[in-house]
PDB file of C-alpha atoms in Angstrom:
ATOM      1  CA  MET A   1      28.147  98.569  -0.717  1.00 50.00           C
ATOM      2  CA  ASP A   2      28.944 102.884  -0.480  1.00 54.00           C
ATOM      3  CA  ASP A   3      27.304 104.970   2.381  1.00 65.00           C
ATOM      4  CA  ASP A   4      25.531 106.826   0.155  1.00 71.00           C
ATOM      5  CA  ARG A   5      23.543 103.831  -0.470  1.00 87.00           C
ATOM      6  CA  VAL A   6      22.573 102.349   3.016  1.00 91.00           C
ATOM      7  CA  THR A   7      20.059 104.478   4.692  1.00 92.00           C
ATOM      8  CA  ARG A   8      17.022 103.545   7.266  1.00 90.00           C
ATOM      9  CA  ARG A   9      14.196 105.070   5.522  1.00 91.00           C
ATOM     10  CA  ARG A  10      10.404 105.062   5.486  1.00 89.00           C
ATOM     11  CA  VAL A  11       9.544 102.975   2.125  1.00 90.00           C
ATOM     12  CA  GLY A  12       6.038 102.666  -0.042  1.00 89.00           C
ATOM     13  CA  ALA A  13       4.451  99.028  -0.321  1.00 89.00           C
ATOM     14  CA  GLY A  14       5.035  99.667  -3.559  1.00 91.00           C
ATOM     15  CA  GLU A  15       8.338 100.242  -3.832  1.00 91.00           C
ATOM     16  CA  VAL A  16       9.271  97.447  -0.765  1.00 92.00           C
ATOM     17  CA  ARG A  17       7.198  94.709  -2.655  1.00 92.00           C
ATOM     18  CA  ARG A  18       9.351  95.837  -6.027  1.00 93.00           C
ATOM     19  CA  ALA A  19      12.168  96.347  -4.437  1.00 93.00           C
ATOM     20  CA  ASN A  20      12.262  92.809  -2.761  1.00 91.00           C
ATOM     21  CA  ARG A  21      11.034  90.746  -5.709  1.00 93.00           C
ATOM     22  CA  GLY A  22      13.966  92.173  -7.945  1.00 93.00           C
ATOM     23  CA  TRP A  23      15.992  91.869  -4.720  1.00 93.00           C
ATOM     24  CA  TRP A  24      15.461  88.252  -4.342  1.00 94.00           C
ATOM     25  CA  ASP A  25      15.326  87.495  -8.500  1.00 94.00           C
ATOM     26  CA  ALA A  26      18.667  88.824  -9.270  1.00 94.00           C
ATOM     27  CA  ASP A  27      20.397  87.187  -6.059  1.00 93.00           C
ATOM     28  CA  ALA A  28      18.718  83.940  -5.860  1.00 94.00           C
ATOM     29  CA  ASP A  29      21.943  82.055  -7.252  1.00 94.00           C
ATOM     30  CA  ALA A  30      24.363  84.133  -5.159  1.00 94.00           C
ATOM     31  CA  TYR A  31      22.478  83.439  -2.661  1.00 94.00           C
ATOM     32  CA  GLN A  32      21.630  79.651  -3.386  1.00 95.00           C
ATOM     33  CA  ALA A  33      25.359  79.208  -3.848  1.00 93.00           C
ATOM     34  CA  GLU A  34      26.770  80.916  -0.229  1.00 93.00           C
ATOM     35  CA  HIS A  35      23.855  79.593   1.921  1.00 94.00           C
ATOM     36  CA  GLY A  36      22.713  75.814  -0.598  1.00 93.00           C
ATOM     37  CA  ALA A  37      24.883  73.650   1.328  1.00 93.00           C
ATOM     38  CA  PHE A  38      23.763  74.707   5.103  1.00 93.00           C
ATOM     39  CA  LEU A  39      20.371  74.417   4.449  1.00 95.00           C
ATOM     40  CA  GLY A  40      20.428  71.033   2.707  1.00 96.00           C
ATOM     41  CA  GLU A  41      18.237  70.284  -0.308  1.00 97.00           C
ATOM     42  CA  VAL A  42      15.508  68.305   1.886  1.00 98.00           C
ATOM     43  CA  ASP A  43      16.092  69.623   4.974  1.00 98.00           C
ATOM     44  CA  PHE A  44      14.626  72.234   7.589  1.00 98.00           C
ATOM     45  CA  VAL A  45      16.507  74.477   8.871  1.00 98.00           C
ATOM     46  CA  TRP A  46      15.098  77.084  11.314  1.00 98.00           C
ATOM     47  CA  CYS A  47      18.208  79.608  11.893  1.00 98.00           C
ATOM     48  CA  PRO A  48      21.918  80.570  11.098  1.00 97.00           C
ATOM     49  CA  GLU A  49      22.524  79.042  14.234  1.00 97.00           C
ATOM     50  CA  GLY A  50      21.307  75.894  12.936  1.00 97.00           C
ATOM     51  CA  LEU A  51      18.586  75.061  15.088  1.00 98.00           C
ATOM     52  CA  ARG A  52      16.159  72.166  12.356  1.00 98.00           C
ATOM     53  CA  GLU A  53      12.915  71.522  12.523  1.00 98.00           C
ATOM     54  CA  ALA A  54      13.747  67.275  13.083  1.00 98.00           C
ATOM     55  CA  ASP A  55      15.256  68.266  16.437  1.00 98.00           C
ATOM     56  CA  ALA A  56      12.839  70.682  17.737  1.00 98.00           C
ATOM     57  CA  ARG A  57       9.545  70.399  16.643  1.00 98.00           C
ATOM     58  CA  LEU A  58       7.801  73.227  17.166  1.00 98.00           C
ATOM     59  CA  LEU A  59       5.220  72.641  14.162  1.00 98.00           C
ATOM     60  CA  GLY A  60       4.042  69.516  16.435  1.00 97.00           C
ATOM     61  CA  GLU A  61       2.485  66.462  14.389  1.00 97.00           C
ATOM     62  CA  VAL A  62       3.034  66.952  10.932  1.00 98.00           C
ATOM     63  CA  THR A  63       1.788  63.669   9.299  1.00 98.00           C
ATOM     64  CA  GLY A  64      -1.304  64.294   6.822  1.00 98.00           C
ATOM     65  CA  ARG A  65      -0.900  67.835   7.234  1.00 98.00           C
ATOM     66  CA  ARG A  66      -2.055  70.583   4.736  1.00 98.00           C
ATOM     67  CA  ILE A  67       1.505  72.747   5.621  1.00 98.00           C
ATOM     68  CA  LEU A  68       1.667  76.640   4.040  1.00 98.00           C
ATOM     69  CA  GLU A  69       5.430  77.914   3.612  1.00 98.00           C
ATOM     70  CA  LEU A  70       5.721  81.184   3.774  1.00 98.00           C
ATOM     71  CA  GLY A  71       8.637  81.982   1.811  1.00 97.00           C
ATOM     72  CA  CYS A  72       9.845  79.371   0.766  1.00 98.00           C
ATOM     73  CA  GLY A  73      13.252  80.842  -1.588  1.00 96.00           C
ATOM     74  CA  ALA A  74      14.168  77.297  -2.326  1.00 97.00           C
ATOM     75  CA  ALA A  75      11.979  74.824  -0.208  1.00 98.00           C
ATOM     76  CA  ALA A  76      13.796  73.442   1.217  1.00 98.00           C
ATOM     77  CA  ALA A  77      11.310  73.244   4.909  1.00 98.00           C
ATOM     78  CA  ALA A  78       8.699  72.578   2.517  1.00 98.00           C
ATOM     79  CA  ARG A  79      10.537  68.840   0.859  1.00 98.00           C
ATOM     80  CA  TRP A  80      11.223  68.035   4.465  1.00 98.00           C
ATOM     81  CA  LEU A  81       7.730  68.151   5.736  1.00 98.00           C
ATOM     82  CA  ALA A  82       6.617  66.306   2.072  1.00 98.00           C
ATOM     83  CA  THR A  83       9.349  63.521   3.206  1.00 98.00           C
ATOM     84  CA  GLN A  84       7.572  63.378   7.053  1.00 98.00           C
ATOM     85  CA  GLY A  85       3.812  62.545   5.642  1.00 98.00           C
ATOM     86  CA  ALA A  86       3.133  66.205   4.958  1.00 98.00           C
ATOM     87  CA  ARG A  87       0.679  67.924   2.101  1.00 98.00           C
ATOM     88  CA  PRO A  88       3.101  70.569   1.822  1.00 98.00           C
ATOM     89  CA  VAL A  89       2.790  73.693  -0.678  1.00 98.00           C
ATOM     90  CA  ALA A  90       5.737  76.148  -0.959  1.00 98.00           C
ATOM     91  CA  LEU A  91       4.925  80.319  -1.271  1.00 98.00           C
ATOM     92  CA  ASP A  92       7.009  82.937  -2.311  1.00 98.00           C
ATOM     93  CA  LEU A  93       7.555  86.344  -4.087  1.00 96.00           C
ATOM     94  CA  SER A  94      10.732  85.240  -5.909  1.00 96.00           C
ATOM     95  CA  ALA A  95      10.735  83.593  -9.763  1.00 96.00           C
ATOM     96  CA  GLY A  96      13.826  83.416  -9.382  1.00 96.00           C
ATOM     97  CA  MET A  97      13.540  81.262  -5.002  1.00 97.00           C
ATOM     98  CA  LEU A  98      11.229  79.078  -7.440  1.00 98.00           C
ATOM     99  CA  ARG A  99      13.605  78.316 -10.288  1.00 97.00           C
ATOM    100  CA  HIS A 100      15.987  77.194  -7.647  1.00 97.00           C
ATOM    101  CA  ALA A 101      13.139  75.411  -5.644  1.00 98.00           C
ATOM    102  CA  ALA A 102      11.609  73.575  -8.877  1.00 98.00           C
ATOM    103  CA  GLU A 103      15.600  72.020  -9.848  1.00 97.00           C
ATOM    104  CA  ALA A 104      16.073  71.299  -6.299  1.00 97.00           C
ATOM    105  CA  ALA A 105      12.780  68.998  -6.466  1.00 97.00           C
ATOM    106  CA  ALA A 106      14.123  67.764 -10.023  1.00 97.00           C
ATOM    107  CA  ARG A 107      17.443  66.835  -8.708  1.00 97.00           C
ATOM    108  CA  THR A 108      15.855  65.395  -5.280  1.00 97.00           C
ATOM    109  CA  GLY A 109      13.203  64.081  -6.550  1.00 98.00           C
ATOM    110  CA  VAL A 110      10.967  65.409  -4.247  1.00 98.00           C
ATOM    111  CA  ARG A 111       8.064  67.640  -5.544  1.00 97.00           C
ATOM    112  CA  VAL A 112       6.495  69.941  -3.848  1.00 98.00           C
ATOM    113  CA  PRO A 113       3.702  72.117  -5.337  1.00 98.00           C
ATOM    114  CA  LEU A 114       5.151  75.731  -5.846  1.00 98.00           C
ATOM    115  CA  VAL A 115       3.298  79.034  -5.921  1.00 98.00           C
ATOM    116  CA  GLN A 116       4.156  82.635  -6.639  1.00 98.00           C
ATOM    117  CA  ALA A 117       2.502  84.827  -5.261  1.00 97.00           C
ATOM    118  CA  ASP A 118       2.660  88.314  -2.062  1.00 96.00           C
ATOM    119  CA  ALA A 119       2.471  86.947   1.336  1.00 96.00           C
ATOM    120  CA  LEU A 120       0.526  90.130   1.983  1.00 97.00           C
ATOM    121  CA  ALA A 121      -2.687  88.444  -0.806  1.00 97.00           C
ATOM    122  CA  LEU A 122      -2.665  84.670  -0.560  1.00 98.00           C
ATOM    123  CA  PRO A 123      -4.151  83.026  -3.201  1.00 98.00           C
ATOM    124  CA  PHE A 124      -6.279  80.422  -0.639  1.00 98.00           C
ATOM    125  CA  ALA A 125      -9.173  80.481   0.723  1.00 98.00           C
ATOM    126  CA  ASP A 126      -9.687  80.794   4.084  1.00 98.00           C
ATOM    127  CA  ALA A 127      -8.882  77.933   6.910  1.00 98.00           C
ATOM    128  CA  ALA A 128      -6.736  75.778   3.720  1.00 98.00           C
ATOM    129  CA  PHE A 129      -4.165  74.847   6.200  1.00 98.00           C
ATOM    130  CA  ASP A 130      -3.516  73.217   9.480  1.00 98.00           C
ATOM    131  CA  THR A 131      -0.032  74.796  10.289  1.00 98.00           C
ATOM    132  CA  VAL A 132       1.825  77.777   8.651  1.00 98.00           C
ATOM    133  CA  CYS A 133       5.839  77.854   8.522  1.00 98.00           C
ATOM    134  CA  THR A 134       8.614  80.558   7.721  1.00 98.00           C
ATOM    135  CA  ALA A 135      12.021  80.197   8.211  1.00 98.00           C
ATOM    136  CA  PHE A 136      12.514  83.388   7.762  1.00 97.00           C
ATOM    137  CA  GLY A 137      10.544  84.393   5.002  1.00 96.00           C
ATOM    138  CA  ALA A 138       7.653  87.141   3.932  1.00 96.00           C
ATOM    139  CA  ILE A 139       7.204  88.612   7.173  1.00 98.00           C
ATOM    140  CA  PRO A 140      10.826  90.967   7.515  1.00 96.00           C
ATOM    141  CA  PHE A 141      10.385  91.813   4.461  1.00 96.00           C
ATOM    142  CA  VAL A 142       6.625  93.164   3.317  1.00 96.00           C
ATOM    143  CA  ASP A 143       5.425  96.808   4.452  1.00 94.00           C
ATOM    144  CA  ASP A 144       2.777  95.272   6.663  1.00 96.00           C
ATOM    145  CA  SER A 145       4.083  92.303   8.435  1.00 97.00           C
ATOM    146  CA  ALA A 146       0.525  92.743  10.250  1.00 98.00           C
ATOM    147  CA  ALA A 147      -1.078  92.261   7.427  1.00 98.00           C
ATOM    148  CA  ALA A 148       0.463  89.127   6.467  1.00 98.00           C
ATOM    149  CA  MET A 149       0.100  86.985  10.207  1.00 98.00           C
ATOM    150  CA  ARG A 150      -3.964  88.712   9.345  1.00 98.00           C
ATOM    151  CA  GLU A 151      -3.711  86.480   6.285  1.00 98.00           C
ATOM    152  CA  VAL A 152      -1.876  84.295   7.234  1.00 98.00           C
ATOM    153  CA  ALA A 153      -4.622  83.573   9.786  1.00 98.00           C
ATOM    154  CA  ARG A 154      -7.367  83.389   7.802  1.00 98.00           C
ATOM    155  CA  VAL A 155      -6.060  80.568   5.853  1.00 98.00           C
ATOM    156  CA  LEU A 156      -5.027  78.635   8.733  1.00 98.00           C
ATOM    157  CA  ARG A 157      -7.952  76.416  10.754  1.00 98.00           C
ATOM    158  CA  PRO A 158      -9.139  77.001  13.514  1.00 98.00           C
ATOM    159  CA  GLY A 159      -6.246  75.381  15.647  1.00 97.00           C
ATOM    160  CA  GLY A 160      -3.740  75.294  14.257  1.00 98.00           C
ATOM    161  CA  ARG A 161      -0.201  76.758  14.402  1.00 98.00           C
ATOM    162  CA  TRP A 162       1.235  79.429  12.827  1.00 98.00           C
ATOM    163  CA  VAL A 163       5.499  78.886  13.672  1.00 98.00           C
ATOM    164  CA  PHE A 164       7.708  81.889  11.770  1.00 98.00           C
ATOM    165  CA  SER A 165      11.550  82.803  12.607  1.00 98.00           C
ATOM    166  CA  VAL A 166      12.746  86.638  11.909  1.00 98.00           C
ATOM    167  CA  THR A 167      16.162  87.979  13.242  1.00 97.00           C
ATOM    168  CA  HIS A 168      16.017  88.430  16.987  1.00 98.00           C
ATOM    169  CA  PRO A 169      14.695  92.486  17.464  1.00 97.00           C
ATOM    170  CA  MET A 170      17.408  93.056  19.541  1.00 96.00           C
ATOM    171  CA  ARG A 171      20.114  93.033  16.804  1.00 96.00           C
ATOM    172  CA  TRP A 172      18.643  96.002  15.176  1.00 96.00           C
ATOM    173  CA  ILE A 173      20.222  97.742  17.935  1.00 96.00           C
ATOM    174  CA  PHE A 174      23.990  96.871  16.423  1.00 96.00           C
ATOM    175  CA  LEU A 175      25.546  97.513  12.936  1.00 93.00           C
ATOM    176  CA  ASP A 176      25.289  94.026  10.727  1.00 92.00           C
ATOM    177  CA  ASP A 177      29.072  93.299  11.691  1.00 95.00           C
ATOM    178  CA  PRO A 178      30.386  89.362  12.705  1.00 96.00           C
ATOM    179  CA  GLY A 179      32.990  90.700  14.530  1.00 96.00           C
ATOM    180  CA  GLU A 180      34.180  93.154  17.312  1.00 96.00           C
ATOM    181  CA  GLY A 181      32.994  96.518  15.875  1.00 95.00           C
ATOM    182  CA  GLY A 182      28.988  94.242  15.808  1.00 96.00           C
ATOM    183  CA  LEU A 183      29.251  94.468  19.539  1.00 97.00           C
ATOM    184  CA  THR A 184      28.753  98.240  20.687  1.00 96.00           C
ATOM    185  CA  ALA A 185      24.918  99.659  20.150  1.00 95.00           C
ATOM    186  CA  VAL A 186      24.742 102.259  18.015  1.00 95.00           C
ATOM    187  CA  HIS A 187      20.738 102.237  17.070  1.00 95.00           C
ATOM    188  CA  SER A 188      18.326 102.428  18.896  1.00 97.00           C
ATOM    189  CA  TYR A 189      15.780  99.164  19.563  1.00 97.00           C
ATOM    190  CA  PHE A 190      12.936 101.636  19.201  1.00 97.00           C
ATOM    191  CA  ASP A 191      13.624 103.523  15.514  1.00 96.00           C
ATOM    192  CA  ARG A 192      11.214 101.075  13.548  1.00 96.00           C
ATOM    193  CA  SER A 193      12.802 102.862   9.929  1.00 95.00           C
ATOM    194  CA  PRO A 194      13.595 100.278   7.431  1.00 95.00           C
ATOM    195  CA  TYR A 195      16.919  99.409   6.557  1.00 94.00           C
ATOM    196  CA  VAL A 196      17.065 100.342   2.746  1.00 95.00           C
ATOM    197  CA  GLU A 197      19.619  99.759   0.045  1.00 94.00           C
ATOM    198  CA  GLN A 198      19.180 102.045  -2.593  1.00 94.00           C
ATOM    199  CA  ASP A 199      20.133 102.364  -6.569  1.00 93.00           C
ATOM    200  CA  GLU A 200      21.842 106.167  -7.439  1.00 90.00           C
ATOM    201  CA  HIS A 201      18.695 107.192  -8.489  1.00 90.00           C
ATOM    202  CA  GLY A 202      17.774 107.048  -4.612  1.00 89.00           C
ATOM    203  CA  MET A 203      15.419 104.300  -5.337  1.00 92.00           C
ATOM    204  CA  ALA A 204      15.149 100.739  -2.815  1.00 94.00           C
ATOM    205  CA  THR A 205      16.512  97.579  -3.864  1.00 94.00           C
ATOM    206  CA  TYR A 206      16.415  95.879  -1.226  1.00 95.00           C
ATOM    207  CA  VAL A 207      14.098  96.553   2.260  1.00 95.00           C
ATOM    208  CA  GLU A 208      13.835  94.882   5.521  1.00 96.00           C
ATOM    209  CA  GLN A 209      11.598  95.316   8.637  1.00 96.00           C
ATOM    210  CA  HIS A 210      12.167  96.116  12.191  1.00 96.00           C
ATOM    211  CA  ARG A 211       9.635  95.678  15.006  1.00 98.00           C
ATOM    212  CA  THR A 212       9.993  95.266  18.540  1.00 98.00           C
ATOM    213  CA  LEU A 213       9.473  92.195  20.132  1.00 98.00           C
ATOM    214  CA  GLY A 214       6.355  93.601  22.029  1.00 98.00           C
ATOM    215  CA  ASP A 215       5.945  95.004  18.153  1.00 98.00           C
ATOM    216  CA  ARG A 216       5.474  91.072  16.831  1.00 98.00           C
ATOM    217  CA  ILE A 217       3.242  89.987  19.891  1.00 98.00           C
ATOM    218  CA  ARG A 218       0.703  92.992  19.479  1.00 98.00           C
ATOM    219  CA  GLU A 219       0.115  91.845  15.830  1.00 98.00           C
ATOM    220  CA  LEU A 220      -0.283  88.597  16.728  1.00 98.00           C
ATOM    221  CA  VAL A 221      -2.880  88.772  19.216  1.00 98.00           C
ATOM    222  CA  GLY A 222      -4.742  91.577  16.838  1.00 98.00           C
ATOM    223  CA  ALA A 223      -4.392  88.759  14.443  1.00 98.00           C
ATOM    224  CA  GLY A 224      -5.937  86.368  16.830  1.00 98.00           C
ATOM    225  CA  PHE A 225      -3.460  84.004  17.535  1.00 98.00           C
ATOM    226  CA  ARG A 226      -2.134  82.550  20.960  1.00 98.00           C
ATOM    227  CA  LEU A 227       1.620  82.714  21.463  1.00 98.00           C
ATOM    228  CA  LEU A 228       3.003  79.666  22.763  1.00 98.00           C
ATOM    229  CA  ASP A 229       6.162  79.979  22.832  1.00 98.00           C
ATOM    230  CA  LEU A 230       9.059  82.751  21.917  1.00 98.00           C
ATOM    231  CA  VAL A 231      12.551  80.216  21.104  1.00 98.00           C
ATOM    232  CA  GLU A 232      15.567  82.218  21.210  1.00 98.00           C
ATOM    233  CA  PRO A 233      17.801  79.805  19.672  1.00 98.00           C
ATOM    234  CA  GLU A 234      21.391  79.319  21.428  1.00 97.00           C
ATOM    235  CA  TRP A 235      24.768  78.996  19.955  1.00 97.00           C
ATOM    236  CA  PRO A 236      26.113  75.694  19.625  1.00 96.00           C
ATOM    237  CA  ALA A 237      29.343  74.471  20.771  1.00 94.00           C
ATOM    238  CA  GLY A 238      31.351  73.762  17.971  1.00 94.00           C
ATOM    239  CA  HIS A 239      29.489  74.986  15.462  1.00 95.00           C
ATOM    240  CA  GLU A 240      31.977  78.489  13.668  1.00 95.00           C
ATOM    241  CA  GLY A 241      30.666  79.516  10.651  1.00 92.00           C
ATOM    242  CA  ILE A 242      29.534  82.848   9.571  1.00 94.00           C
ATOM    243  CA  TRP A 243      26.515  83.663   8.157  1.00 94.00           C
ATOM    244  CA  GLY A 244      26.244  87.578   7.321  1.00 92.00           C
ATOM    245  CA  GLN A 245      26.040  89.214  10.758  1.00 94.00           C
ATOM    246  CA  TRP A 246      25.716  85.908  12.724  1.00 96.00           C
ATOM    247  CA  SER A 247      29.128  84.729  14.396  1.00 97.00           C
ATOM    248  CA  PRO A 248      30.713  82.736  17.014  1.00 96.00           C
ATOM    249  CA  LEU A 249      31.717  85.484  18.440  1.00 96.00           C
ATOM    250  CA  ARG A 250      27.930  87.531  18.541  1.00 97.00           C
ATOM    251  CA  GLY A 251      26.429  84.716  19.097  1.00 96.00           C
ATOM    252  CA  ARG A 252      27.491  83.424  22.500  1.00 95.00           C
ATOM    253  CA  LEU A 253      26.761  86.733  23.377  1.00 96.00           C
ATOM    254  CA  PHE A 254      23.113  87.844  22.622  1.00 96.00           C
ATOM    255  CA  PRO A 255      20.669  85.966  20.355  1.00 97.00           C
ATOM    256  CA  GLY A 256      20.129  86.035  17.125  1.00 97.00           C
ATOM    257  CA  THR A 257      16.764  84.264  15.973  1.00 98.00           C
ATOM    258  CA  ALA A 258      13.579  84.222  17.644  1.00 98.00           C
ATOM    259  CA  ILE A 259      10.905  81.942  16.428  1.00 98.00           C
ATOM    260  CA  PHE A 260       7.510  82.950  17.636  1.00 98.00           C
ATOM    261  CA  VAL A 261       5.551  79.402  17.555  1.00 98.00           C
ATOM    262  CA  ALA A 262       0.857  80.728  17.286  1.00 98.00           C
ATOM    263  CA  GLU A 263      -1.565  78.687  17.538  1.00 98.00           C
ATOM    264  CA  LYS A 264      -4.791  80.104  15.705  1.00 98.00           C
ATOM    265  CA  PRO A 265      -7.868  79.557  19.125  1.00 97.00           C
ATOM    266  CA  ALA A 266      -9.809  76.402  17.698  1.00 94.00           C
ATOM    267  CA  VAL A 267     -13.550  77.656  17.873  1.00 80.00           C
ATOM    268  CA  GLY A 268     -15.778  77.322  20.611  1.00 62.00           C
TER     269      GLY A 268
END
């Protein structure tokens, strides 16, 4: 992409929503073609490092639990949860991604309810779910992730768990380059200006937000959560795949993913 089409700037909430819905609708086919085999059709992969919920068990017990997959994409994780005895619902802003979710359900025979909605205005009653989770969905793409945390807290029952993975905040120091060029710090860790791709008219077509580790913890605490764990998956031996800026070269030197495990305190 041309350099003048990529910038770091503030973007309004409406422009963020339009840009990211349009991006994921347009990119859904290419994204699934590139990453679908790695993610699987009935599997829960937390990150490009390949950590699976089947091994990590970050959600705790899922059998019989009402689980919301936020920013579900093609909903492979929700389908996997259904095979484990959970009662999942899969939500995404993008109709293009939900089309892939419906097609995968038809192929696999594992069907879960699909909902198109904004993570900042979840169409569910208070305390509707036992667990909420997302692997790189919603949180990096909304303009007000603190508000998204409050929405998650609202729909989560007391004692429920909220687990989400995002690009590790320290990665924002570097260029999105899986090679040697991605080993040199070029940005300030403390610059929260969003990464923006824009069209020839200067309108955003893709927006991703940066928050520091401290920001994320304050968002969680501010929404009433208790942080249980912060998982930084290591690059596994023998994994030679490249996913965007994730690569064996960088992954063996510093973390690429942060997974926050939090709990809404039980009443009393």
